[in-house]
XYZ file of C-alpha atoms in Angstrom:
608
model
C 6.439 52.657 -64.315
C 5.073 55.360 -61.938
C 4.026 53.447 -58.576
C 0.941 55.423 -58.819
C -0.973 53.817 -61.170
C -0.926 50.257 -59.310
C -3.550 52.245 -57.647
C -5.632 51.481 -61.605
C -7.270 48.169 -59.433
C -9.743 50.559 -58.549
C -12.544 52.697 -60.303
C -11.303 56.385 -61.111
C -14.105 56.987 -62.746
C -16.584 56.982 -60.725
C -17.758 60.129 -58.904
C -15.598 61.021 -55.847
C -17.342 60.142 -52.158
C -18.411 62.893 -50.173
C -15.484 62.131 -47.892
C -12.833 62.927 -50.198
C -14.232 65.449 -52.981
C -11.025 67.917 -52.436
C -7.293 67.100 -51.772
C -7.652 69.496 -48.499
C -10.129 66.520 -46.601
C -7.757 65.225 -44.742
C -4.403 65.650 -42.556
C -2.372 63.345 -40.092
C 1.009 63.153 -38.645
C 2.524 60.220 -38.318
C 2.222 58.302 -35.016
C 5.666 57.903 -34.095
C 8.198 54.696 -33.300
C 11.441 55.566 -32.157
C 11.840 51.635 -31.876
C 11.224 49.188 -34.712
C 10.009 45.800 -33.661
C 13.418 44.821 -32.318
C 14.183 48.138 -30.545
C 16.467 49.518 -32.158
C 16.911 53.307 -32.197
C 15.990 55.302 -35.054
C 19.073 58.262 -34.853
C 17.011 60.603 -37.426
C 13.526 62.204 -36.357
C 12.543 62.181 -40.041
C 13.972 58.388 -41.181
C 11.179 56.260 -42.628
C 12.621 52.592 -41.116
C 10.948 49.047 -42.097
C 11.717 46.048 -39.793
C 12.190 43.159 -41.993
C 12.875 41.126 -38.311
C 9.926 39.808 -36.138
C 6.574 39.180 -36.783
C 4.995 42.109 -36.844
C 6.898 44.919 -39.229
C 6.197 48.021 -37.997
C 7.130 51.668 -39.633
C 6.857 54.771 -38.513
C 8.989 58.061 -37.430
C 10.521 58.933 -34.257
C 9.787 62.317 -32.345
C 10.232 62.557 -28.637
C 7.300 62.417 -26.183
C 8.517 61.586 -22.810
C 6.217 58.994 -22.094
C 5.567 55.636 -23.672
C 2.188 55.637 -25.991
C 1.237 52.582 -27.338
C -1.243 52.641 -30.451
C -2.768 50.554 -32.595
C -2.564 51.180 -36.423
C -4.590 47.912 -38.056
C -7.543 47.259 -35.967
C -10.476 47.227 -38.277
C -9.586 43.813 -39.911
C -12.143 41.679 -37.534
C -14.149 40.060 -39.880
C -13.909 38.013 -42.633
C -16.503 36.227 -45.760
C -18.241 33.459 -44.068
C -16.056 30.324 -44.926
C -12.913 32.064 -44.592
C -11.801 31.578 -40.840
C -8.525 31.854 -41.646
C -8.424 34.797 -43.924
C -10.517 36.365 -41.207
C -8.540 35.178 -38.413
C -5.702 37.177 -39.551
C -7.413 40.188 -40.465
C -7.777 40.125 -36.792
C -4.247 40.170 -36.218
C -3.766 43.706 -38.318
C -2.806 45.734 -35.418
C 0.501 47.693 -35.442
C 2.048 49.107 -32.240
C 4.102 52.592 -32.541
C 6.011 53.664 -29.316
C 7.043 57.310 -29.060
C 8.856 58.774 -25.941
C 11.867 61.405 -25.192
C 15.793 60.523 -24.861
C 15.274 56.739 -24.512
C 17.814 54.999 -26.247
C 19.197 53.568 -23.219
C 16.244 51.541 -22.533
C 16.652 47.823 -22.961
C 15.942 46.537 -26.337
C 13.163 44.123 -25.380
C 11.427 46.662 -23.371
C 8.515 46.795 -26.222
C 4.739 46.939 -25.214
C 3.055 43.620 -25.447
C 1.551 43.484 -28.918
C -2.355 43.471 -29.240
C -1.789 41.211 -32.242
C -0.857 38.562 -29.996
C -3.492 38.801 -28.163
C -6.118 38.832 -31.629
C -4.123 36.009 -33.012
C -4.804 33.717 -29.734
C -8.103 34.478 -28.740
C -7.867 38.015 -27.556
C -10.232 39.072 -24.728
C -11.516 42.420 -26.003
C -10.306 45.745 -25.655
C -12.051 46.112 -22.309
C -9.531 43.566 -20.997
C -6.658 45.967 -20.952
C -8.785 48.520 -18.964
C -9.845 45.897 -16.317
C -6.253 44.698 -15.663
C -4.939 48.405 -15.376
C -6.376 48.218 -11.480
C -4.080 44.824 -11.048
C -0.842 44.061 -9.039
C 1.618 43.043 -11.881
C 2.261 39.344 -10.712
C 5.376 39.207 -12.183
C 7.396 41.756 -10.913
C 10.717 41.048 -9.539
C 12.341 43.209 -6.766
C 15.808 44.229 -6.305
C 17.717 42.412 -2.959
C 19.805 44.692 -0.850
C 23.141 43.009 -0.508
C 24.088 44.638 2.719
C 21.246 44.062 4.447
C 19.270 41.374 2.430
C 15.773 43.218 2.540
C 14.412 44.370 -0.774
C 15.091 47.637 -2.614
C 11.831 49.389 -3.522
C 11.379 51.316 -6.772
C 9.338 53.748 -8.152
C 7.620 51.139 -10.075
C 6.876 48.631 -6.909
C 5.259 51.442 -5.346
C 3.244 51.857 -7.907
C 2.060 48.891 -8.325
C 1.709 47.561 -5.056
C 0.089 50.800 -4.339
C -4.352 51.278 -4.958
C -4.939 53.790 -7.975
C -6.673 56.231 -5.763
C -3.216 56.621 -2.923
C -0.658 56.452 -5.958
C 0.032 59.919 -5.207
C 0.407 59.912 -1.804
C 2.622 56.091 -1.744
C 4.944 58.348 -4.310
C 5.366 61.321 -2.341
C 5.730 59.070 0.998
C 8.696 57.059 -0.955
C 10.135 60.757 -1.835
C 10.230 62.091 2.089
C 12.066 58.344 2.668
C 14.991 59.950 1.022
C 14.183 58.652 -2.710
C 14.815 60.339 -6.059
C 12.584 60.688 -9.325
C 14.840 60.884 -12.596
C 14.333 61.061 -15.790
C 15.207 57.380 -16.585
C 12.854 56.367 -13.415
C 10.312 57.798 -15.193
C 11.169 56.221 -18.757
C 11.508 52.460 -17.150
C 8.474 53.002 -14.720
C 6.246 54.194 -17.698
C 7.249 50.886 -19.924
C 7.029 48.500 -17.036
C 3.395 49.675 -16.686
C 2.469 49.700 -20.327
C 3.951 46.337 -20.432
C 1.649 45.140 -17.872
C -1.410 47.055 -18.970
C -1.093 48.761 -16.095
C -2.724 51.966 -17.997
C -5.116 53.260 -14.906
C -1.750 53.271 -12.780
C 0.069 54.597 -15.623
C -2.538 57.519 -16.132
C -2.317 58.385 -12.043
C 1.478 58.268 -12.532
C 1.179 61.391 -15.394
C -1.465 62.790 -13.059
C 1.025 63.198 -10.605
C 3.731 64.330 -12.581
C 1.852 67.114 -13.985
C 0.870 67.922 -10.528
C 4.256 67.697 -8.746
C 5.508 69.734 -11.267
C 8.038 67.296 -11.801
C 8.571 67.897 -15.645
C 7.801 70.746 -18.211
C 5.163 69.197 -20.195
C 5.542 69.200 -24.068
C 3.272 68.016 -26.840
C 4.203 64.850 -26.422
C 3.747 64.828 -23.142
C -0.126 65.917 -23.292
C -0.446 63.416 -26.267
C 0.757 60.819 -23.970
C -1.472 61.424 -21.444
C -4.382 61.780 -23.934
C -4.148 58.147 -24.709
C -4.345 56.782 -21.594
C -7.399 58.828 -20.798
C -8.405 57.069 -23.989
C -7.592 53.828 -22.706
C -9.078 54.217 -19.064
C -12.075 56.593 -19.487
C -12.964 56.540 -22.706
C -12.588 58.686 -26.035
C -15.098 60.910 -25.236
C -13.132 61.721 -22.252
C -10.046 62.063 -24.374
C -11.374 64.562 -26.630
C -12.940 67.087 -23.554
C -8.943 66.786 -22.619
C -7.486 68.614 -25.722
C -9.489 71.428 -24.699
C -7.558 71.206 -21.288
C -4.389 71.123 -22.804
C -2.485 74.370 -23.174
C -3.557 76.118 -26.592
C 0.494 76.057 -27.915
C 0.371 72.444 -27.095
C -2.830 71.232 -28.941
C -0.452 70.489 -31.870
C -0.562 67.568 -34.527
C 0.525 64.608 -32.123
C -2.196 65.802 -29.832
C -4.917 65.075 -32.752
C -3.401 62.296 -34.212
C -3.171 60.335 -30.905
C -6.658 61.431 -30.663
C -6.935 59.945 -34.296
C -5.200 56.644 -33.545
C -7.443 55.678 -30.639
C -10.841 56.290 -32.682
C -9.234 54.328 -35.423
C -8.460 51.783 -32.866
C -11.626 51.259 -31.492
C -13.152 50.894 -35.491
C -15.221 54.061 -35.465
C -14.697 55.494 -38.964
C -16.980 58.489 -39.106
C -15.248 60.019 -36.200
C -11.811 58.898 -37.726
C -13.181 60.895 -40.445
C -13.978 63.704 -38.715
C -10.518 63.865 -36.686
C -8.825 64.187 -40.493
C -11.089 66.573 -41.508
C -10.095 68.738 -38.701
C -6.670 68.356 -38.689
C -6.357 69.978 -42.563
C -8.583 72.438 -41.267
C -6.228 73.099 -38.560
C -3.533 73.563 -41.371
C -1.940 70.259 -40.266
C 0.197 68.527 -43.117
C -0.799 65.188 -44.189
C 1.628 62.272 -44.089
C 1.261 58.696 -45.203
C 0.615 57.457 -41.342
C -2.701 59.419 -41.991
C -3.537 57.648 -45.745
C -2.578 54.549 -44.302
C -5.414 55.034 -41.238
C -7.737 55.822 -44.176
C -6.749 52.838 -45.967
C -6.705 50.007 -43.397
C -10.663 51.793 -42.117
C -11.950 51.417 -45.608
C -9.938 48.400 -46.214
C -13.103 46.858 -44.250
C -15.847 49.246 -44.630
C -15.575 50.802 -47.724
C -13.062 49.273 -50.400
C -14.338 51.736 -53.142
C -12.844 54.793 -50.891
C -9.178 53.249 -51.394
C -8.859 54.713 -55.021
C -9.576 58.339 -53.387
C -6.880 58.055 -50.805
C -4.260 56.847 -53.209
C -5.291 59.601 -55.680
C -5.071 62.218 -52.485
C -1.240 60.768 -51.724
C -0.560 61.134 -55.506
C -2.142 64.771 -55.719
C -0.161 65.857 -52.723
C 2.908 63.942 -53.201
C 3.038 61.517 -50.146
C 5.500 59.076 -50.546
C 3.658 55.463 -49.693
C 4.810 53.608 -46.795
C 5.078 49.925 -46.511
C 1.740 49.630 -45.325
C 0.582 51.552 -48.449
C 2.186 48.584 -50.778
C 1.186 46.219 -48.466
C -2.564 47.146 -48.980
C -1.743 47.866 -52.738
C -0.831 44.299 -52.975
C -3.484 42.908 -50.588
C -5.785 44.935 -52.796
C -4.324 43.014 -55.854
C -4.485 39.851 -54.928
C -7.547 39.747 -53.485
C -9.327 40.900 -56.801
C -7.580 37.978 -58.762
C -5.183 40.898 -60.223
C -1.654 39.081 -60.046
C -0.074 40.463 -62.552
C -0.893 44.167 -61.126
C 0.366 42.443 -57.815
C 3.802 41.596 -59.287
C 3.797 44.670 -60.686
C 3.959 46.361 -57.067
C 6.310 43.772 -55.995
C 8.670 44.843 -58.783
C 7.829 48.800 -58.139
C 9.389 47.729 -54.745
C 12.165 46.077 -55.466
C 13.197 48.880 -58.077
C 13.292 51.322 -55.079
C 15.242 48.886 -52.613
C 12.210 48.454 -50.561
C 12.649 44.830 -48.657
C 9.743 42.536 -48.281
C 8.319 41.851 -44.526
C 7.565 38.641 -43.768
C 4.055 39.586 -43.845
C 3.865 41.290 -46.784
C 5.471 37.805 -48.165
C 2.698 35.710 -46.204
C -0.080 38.318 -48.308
C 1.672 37.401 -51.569
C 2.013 33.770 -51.123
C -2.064 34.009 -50.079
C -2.513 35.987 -53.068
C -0.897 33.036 -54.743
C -2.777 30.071 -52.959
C -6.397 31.539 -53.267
C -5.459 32.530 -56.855
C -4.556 28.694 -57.538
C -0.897 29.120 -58.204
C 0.234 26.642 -55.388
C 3.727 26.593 -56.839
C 4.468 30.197 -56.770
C 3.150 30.373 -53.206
C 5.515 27.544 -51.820
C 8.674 29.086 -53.585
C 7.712 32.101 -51.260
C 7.076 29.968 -48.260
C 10.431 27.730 -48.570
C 12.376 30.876 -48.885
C 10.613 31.813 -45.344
C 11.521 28.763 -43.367
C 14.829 29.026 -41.693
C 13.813 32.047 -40.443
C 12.369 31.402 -36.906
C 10.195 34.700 -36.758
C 7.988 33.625 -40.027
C 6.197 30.944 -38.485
C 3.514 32.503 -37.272
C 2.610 32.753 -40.653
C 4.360 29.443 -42.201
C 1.970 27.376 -40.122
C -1.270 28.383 -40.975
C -0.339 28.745 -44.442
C 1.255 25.907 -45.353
C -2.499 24.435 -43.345
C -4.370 26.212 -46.135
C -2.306 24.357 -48.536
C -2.849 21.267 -46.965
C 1.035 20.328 -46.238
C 1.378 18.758 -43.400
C 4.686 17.322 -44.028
C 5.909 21.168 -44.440
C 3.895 22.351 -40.777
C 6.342 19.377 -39.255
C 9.175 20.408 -41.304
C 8.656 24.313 -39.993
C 7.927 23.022 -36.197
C 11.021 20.765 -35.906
C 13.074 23.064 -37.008
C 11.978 25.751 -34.990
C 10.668 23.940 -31.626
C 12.887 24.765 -29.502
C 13.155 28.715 -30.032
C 9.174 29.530 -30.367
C 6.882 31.426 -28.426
C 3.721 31.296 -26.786
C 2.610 33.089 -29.992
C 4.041 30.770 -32.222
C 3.046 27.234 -30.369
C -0.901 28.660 -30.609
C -0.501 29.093 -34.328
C 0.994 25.368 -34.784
C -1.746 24.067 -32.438
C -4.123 25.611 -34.878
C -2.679 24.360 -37.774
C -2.857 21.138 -36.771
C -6.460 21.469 -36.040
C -7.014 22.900 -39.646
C -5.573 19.725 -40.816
C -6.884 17.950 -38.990
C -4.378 16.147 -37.072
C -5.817 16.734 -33.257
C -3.213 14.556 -31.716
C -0.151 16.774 -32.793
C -2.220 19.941 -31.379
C -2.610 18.231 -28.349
C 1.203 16.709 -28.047
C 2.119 20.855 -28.871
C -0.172 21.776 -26.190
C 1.205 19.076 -23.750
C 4.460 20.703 -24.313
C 3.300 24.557 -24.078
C 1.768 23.394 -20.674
C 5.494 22.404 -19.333
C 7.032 25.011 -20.844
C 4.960 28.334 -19.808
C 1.924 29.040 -17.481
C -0.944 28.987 -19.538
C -3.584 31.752 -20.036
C -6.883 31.560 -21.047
C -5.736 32.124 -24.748
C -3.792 29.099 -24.765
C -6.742 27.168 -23.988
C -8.852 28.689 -26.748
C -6.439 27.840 -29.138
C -6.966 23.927 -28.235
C -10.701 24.704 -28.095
C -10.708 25.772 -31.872
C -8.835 22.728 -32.424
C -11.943 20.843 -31.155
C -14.283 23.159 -32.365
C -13.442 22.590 -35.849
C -13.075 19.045 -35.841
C -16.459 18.559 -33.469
C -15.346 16.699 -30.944
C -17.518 17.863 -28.858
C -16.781 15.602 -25.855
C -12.572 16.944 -25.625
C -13.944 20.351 -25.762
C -16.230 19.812 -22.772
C -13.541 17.999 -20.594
C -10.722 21.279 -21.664
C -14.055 23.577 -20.472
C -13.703 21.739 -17.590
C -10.289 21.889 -16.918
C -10.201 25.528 -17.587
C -13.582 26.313 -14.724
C -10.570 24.310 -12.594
C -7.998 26.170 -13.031
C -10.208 29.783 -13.021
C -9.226 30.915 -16.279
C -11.578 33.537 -17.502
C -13.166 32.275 -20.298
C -12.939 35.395 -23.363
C -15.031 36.093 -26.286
C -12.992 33.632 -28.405
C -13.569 30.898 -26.133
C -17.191 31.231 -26.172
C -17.104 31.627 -30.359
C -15.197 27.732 -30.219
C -18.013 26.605 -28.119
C -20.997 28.138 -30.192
C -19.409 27.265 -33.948
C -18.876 24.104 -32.567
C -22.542 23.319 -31.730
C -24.091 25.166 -34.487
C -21.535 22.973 -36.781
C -22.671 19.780 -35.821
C -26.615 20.922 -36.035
C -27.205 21.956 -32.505
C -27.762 25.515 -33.484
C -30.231 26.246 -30.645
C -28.227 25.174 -28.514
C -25.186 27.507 -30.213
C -27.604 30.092 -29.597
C -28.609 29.808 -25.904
C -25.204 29.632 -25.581
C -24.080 33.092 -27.183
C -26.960 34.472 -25.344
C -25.829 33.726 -22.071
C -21.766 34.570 -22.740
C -21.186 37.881 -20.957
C -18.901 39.121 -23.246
C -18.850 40.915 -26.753
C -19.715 38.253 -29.413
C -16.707 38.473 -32.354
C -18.258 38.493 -35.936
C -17.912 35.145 -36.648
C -20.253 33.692 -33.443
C -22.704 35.429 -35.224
C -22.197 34.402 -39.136
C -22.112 30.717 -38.231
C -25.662 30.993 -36.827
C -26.802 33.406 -39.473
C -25.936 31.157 -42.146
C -27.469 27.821 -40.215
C -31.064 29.734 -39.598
C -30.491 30.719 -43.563
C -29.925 27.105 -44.781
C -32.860 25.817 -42.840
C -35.380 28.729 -44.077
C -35.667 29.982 -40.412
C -36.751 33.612 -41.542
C -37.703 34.411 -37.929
C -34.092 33.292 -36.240
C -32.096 34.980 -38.951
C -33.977 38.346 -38.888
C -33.123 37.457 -35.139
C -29.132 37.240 -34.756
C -29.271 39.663 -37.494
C -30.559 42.747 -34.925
C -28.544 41.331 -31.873
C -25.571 41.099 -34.600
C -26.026 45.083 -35.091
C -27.075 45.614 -31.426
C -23.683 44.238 -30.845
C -21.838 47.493 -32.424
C -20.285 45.791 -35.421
C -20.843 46.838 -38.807
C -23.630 45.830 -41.087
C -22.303 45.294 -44.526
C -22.599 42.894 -48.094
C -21.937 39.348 -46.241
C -24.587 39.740 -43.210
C -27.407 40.541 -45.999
C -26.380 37.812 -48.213
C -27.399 34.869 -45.881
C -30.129 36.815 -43.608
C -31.966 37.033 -48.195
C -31.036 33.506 -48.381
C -33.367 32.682 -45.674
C -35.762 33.533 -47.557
C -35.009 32.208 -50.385
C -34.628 28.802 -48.445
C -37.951 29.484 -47.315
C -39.582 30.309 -50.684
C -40.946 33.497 -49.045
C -41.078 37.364 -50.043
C -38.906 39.834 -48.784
C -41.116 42.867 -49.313
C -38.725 46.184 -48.764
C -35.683 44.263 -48.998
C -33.913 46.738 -51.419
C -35.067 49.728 -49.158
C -33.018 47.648 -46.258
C -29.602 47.476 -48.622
C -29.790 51.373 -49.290
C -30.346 52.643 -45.968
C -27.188 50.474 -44.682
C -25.253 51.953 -47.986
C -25.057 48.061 -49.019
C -23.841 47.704 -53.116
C -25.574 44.778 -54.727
C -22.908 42.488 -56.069
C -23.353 39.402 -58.625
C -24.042 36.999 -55.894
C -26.398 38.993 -53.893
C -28.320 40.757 -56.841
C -29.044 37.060 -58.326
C -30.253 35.953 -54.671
C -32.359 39.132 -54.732
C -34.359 38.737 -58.101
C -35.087 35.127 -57.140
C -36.913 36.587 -54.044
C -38.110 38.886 -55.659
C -40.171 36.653 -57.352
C -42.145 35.241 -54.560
C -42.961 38.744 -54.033
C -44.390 39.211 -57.531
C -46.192 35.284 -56.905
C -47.794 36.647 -53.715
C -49.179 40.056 -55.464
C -50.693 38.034 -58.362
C -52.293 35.480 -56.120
C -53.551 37.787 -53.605
């Protein structure tokens, strides 16, 4: 069977978007990982790896930048249907670092970037939170003792970050005429230590200054590198007026496709577009890091465009990565296709392509929501000694109900988890309802790390969804004691847990007054409790402040905002006009809602 025509779940037949009406549309390198989620080296520049160890499989291929670029690969999953927190919750967590940097094998094996998955998975702050802590001491820096003397030795990195953003470059040139040397590993292990913090304001003042100094010969990768964290720190429109600072031989393929992997990151898919479009243009070749941006972009805000971009890698001979059969089988399952599904699986297995443990956790879904329980704990048994799948174990084995199997999974592992890992028990426990063991696994997170503000959250949920209101307020308490900054997750607990148990209003005051970026699902919970009472006016309200809020307007904000109406027995005069100018398709469910408004509208015009 040719792998290509798994790609049949989708209509060929239609006509081609405007997007993708010739093979020449698009063109992206690869964003490079010279590490795989374990860090280990990848000795050939053109090796496809996958990591079948950790939680996060990454793939990629290695080039040689000399310092360390962090980007994020999945970042449009943040939403999810309605009554699917859990589905949607880890469509969050579809974010994929790749690390690229020059002659660096000798860097320590755990010196990878903190993952932004984490950080979705538990509550993550935003993106602005990385740029706000870039300006920040790292707190847990540990300095080097003299033995001779007993005072501490100071490194390139201390100075750095001890050291205000605007006098970096005179601290580093003071430390210099002390007697101190820059090499080339400095550089390497100051660069990670300050990506590893977040550190990315220092971290851009640090390439500032090496430019400057003249301290390296800046490549490619160099440029891209320090295109991203003008990305990061001042913004992408900043980032783009940079390539046209960059030395014309340099403003190569990495320079655009770092370019590439920040728009993608921050969800903005007509510029995405646009990047592709002139990278083939710019005679760039395209790669399957580049179909795989397409398909995770339209994974969310266009699924019909995922035919074209499989038909593109087919016409031009891309060999799919394992995010390509990952979204293949996502694709699958989540159309009720199975068979197709196992069809991919077997595809994969024919070419010796190992399964992830998340492309397991997708199948086993696949096999839950499709009702074929039995299939789906073969999958997840098979999972369970393995101490790096239980960040998907646990809220799996919630969906299912099993209980017995979260205690199984938590016993077994206890001892050997992460912070990660003990926020994804807490929540399944919540999920099941069991509030006591998410607050014994809390107790014991509390002794065993310093807790952040996610951590928190994650017991909030656990509140949230069983409405116990008065917990929740005492942890708010305790959380205004200890100053943790309360994030845009914390504030979605609070406001799904009023609007659940009818205090909507008050839901609503309160996502008024959070300063932060609401997340989808703040506003779907009140959208659909205006809807069920008939509150046309309330709806049609979080509706605008849901699109004032930047996030995209697509099938499942229209389908409660029309059943106000409906609930309300009252016309929606222009309501088809609406669906078109957002590009909205009618499906089943909302073209049945729509003709039973519809009605009222004709009732109105014949009693008028």
């Amino acid at each position: 069977m040719n792998m290509w025509a798994v790609r049949r779940v989708f209509d060929f037949n239609r006509k081609p978007s405007n997007h993708l009406t010739a093979p020449w549309a698009f063109c992206v390198q690869s964003i490079v990982s010279r590490y795989d989620y374990q860090g280990q080296a990848m000795p050939n520049p053109d090796q496809r790896y996958y990591s079948t160890v950790g939680p996060r499989a990454a793939r990629g291929y290695s080039c040689s930048p000399i310092l360390l670029v962090k980007f994020s690969l999945e970042t449009l999953s943040l939403s999810s249907p309605v009554n699917a927190t859990a589905n949607g919750k880890e469509d969050a967590a579809e974010l994929e670092n790749h690390i690229v940097f020059r002659n660096a094998n000798h860097l320590d094996d755990q010196a990878e970037i903190t993952s932004e998955s984490e950080a979705s998975l538990s509550g993550r702050d935003g993106y602005l939170s990385e740029v706000n802590q870039s300006d920040l001491v790292c707190s847990d820096v540990k300095l080097d003792v003299d033995p001779d003397n007993g005072t501490q030795k100071t490194d390139l990195f201390d100075v750095i970050n001890w050291t205000p953003n605007s006098q970096i470059s005179a601290a580093i040139d003071k430390w210099l005429q002390e007697g101190n040397s820059v090499a080339q590993t400095d550089i390497l292990v100051t660069m990670s230590r300050l990506r590893r913090c977040k550190m990315f304001g220092k971290a851009l003042r640090f390439v500032e200054w090496l430019e400057a100094s003249k301290r390296l010969d800046f490549n490619e990768q160099d440029y891209a590198s320090r295109l991203d964290l003008v990305a990061k720190v001042q913004g992408l429109d900043q980032a783009e007026k940079y390539i046209n600072k960059i030395p014309e031989p340099f403003q190569g393929e990495l320079v655009y496709r770092t370019l590439l992997a920040n728009y993608s990151a921050n969800r903005n898919l007509k510029k995405s577009e646009d990047i592709f479009n002139r990278m083939r243009n710019l005679g760039f070749r395209l790669s399957a890091f580049s179909c795989d941006q397409l398909l995770l972009l339209y994974k969310k805000y266009d699924e019909k465009k995922i035919a074209d971009v499989l038909s593109l890698m087919e016409l031009e001979n891309v060999e799919p990565s394992l995010i390509t059969y990952r979204l293949l089988i996502d694709a699958k399952g989540r159309s009720g296709d199975l068979a197709g599904m196992e069809q991919v699986l077997e595809r994969m297995k024919a070419e010796g392509i190992g399964l992830t443990f998340r492309i397991k956790s997708v199948v086993a879904k696949s096999y839950i929501y499709g009702g074929f329980h039995e299939k789906a704990e073969v999958i997840l048994k098979e999972m369970e000694e393995h101490r790096w799948a239980c960040s998907y174990l646990f809220p799996l084995y919630a969906i299912l109900g099993k209980a017995s199997s979260v205690e199984h999974v938590w016993k077994l592992h206890e001892t050997s988890l992460s912070i990660h890992e003990y926020l994804s028990v807490i929540e399944a426990w919540g999920k099941l309802g069991q509030v006591q063991k998410a607050e014994e696994a809390f107790e014991k997170l509390e002794k065993k790390w310093k807790l952040s503000s996610k951590c928190y959250t994650a017991l909030l949920k656990v509140y949230a969804h069983n409405r116990l209101l008065n917990k929740a307020k005492s942890l708010l308490r305790k959380m205004s004691d200890n100053k943790h900054h309360m994030g845009p997750y914390a504030w979605d607990a609070i406001v799904r847990m009023y609007a659940t148990v009818g205090e909507v209003e008050t839901a609503d005051s309160i996502l008024q007054m959070a300063n932060v970026k609401a997340p989808y699902s703040s506003f779907m919970v009140l959208l659909c409790q205006y809807a069920q009472r008939g509150d046309i006016h309330n709806t049609e309200k979080i509706f605008q402040r849901y699109r004032e809020a930047g996030h995209a307007v697509r099938r499942q904000q229209y389908q409660p905002l029309l059943q106000a109406y409906l609930n309300a027995r009252a016309p929606a005069y222009g309501f088809r006009e609406r669906l078109k100018a957002d590009n909205i398709l009618l499906n089943r469910s909302l073209s049945g809602t729509l003709k039973q408004v519809e009605a009222f509208n004709k009732w109105n015009l014949f009693n008028s």
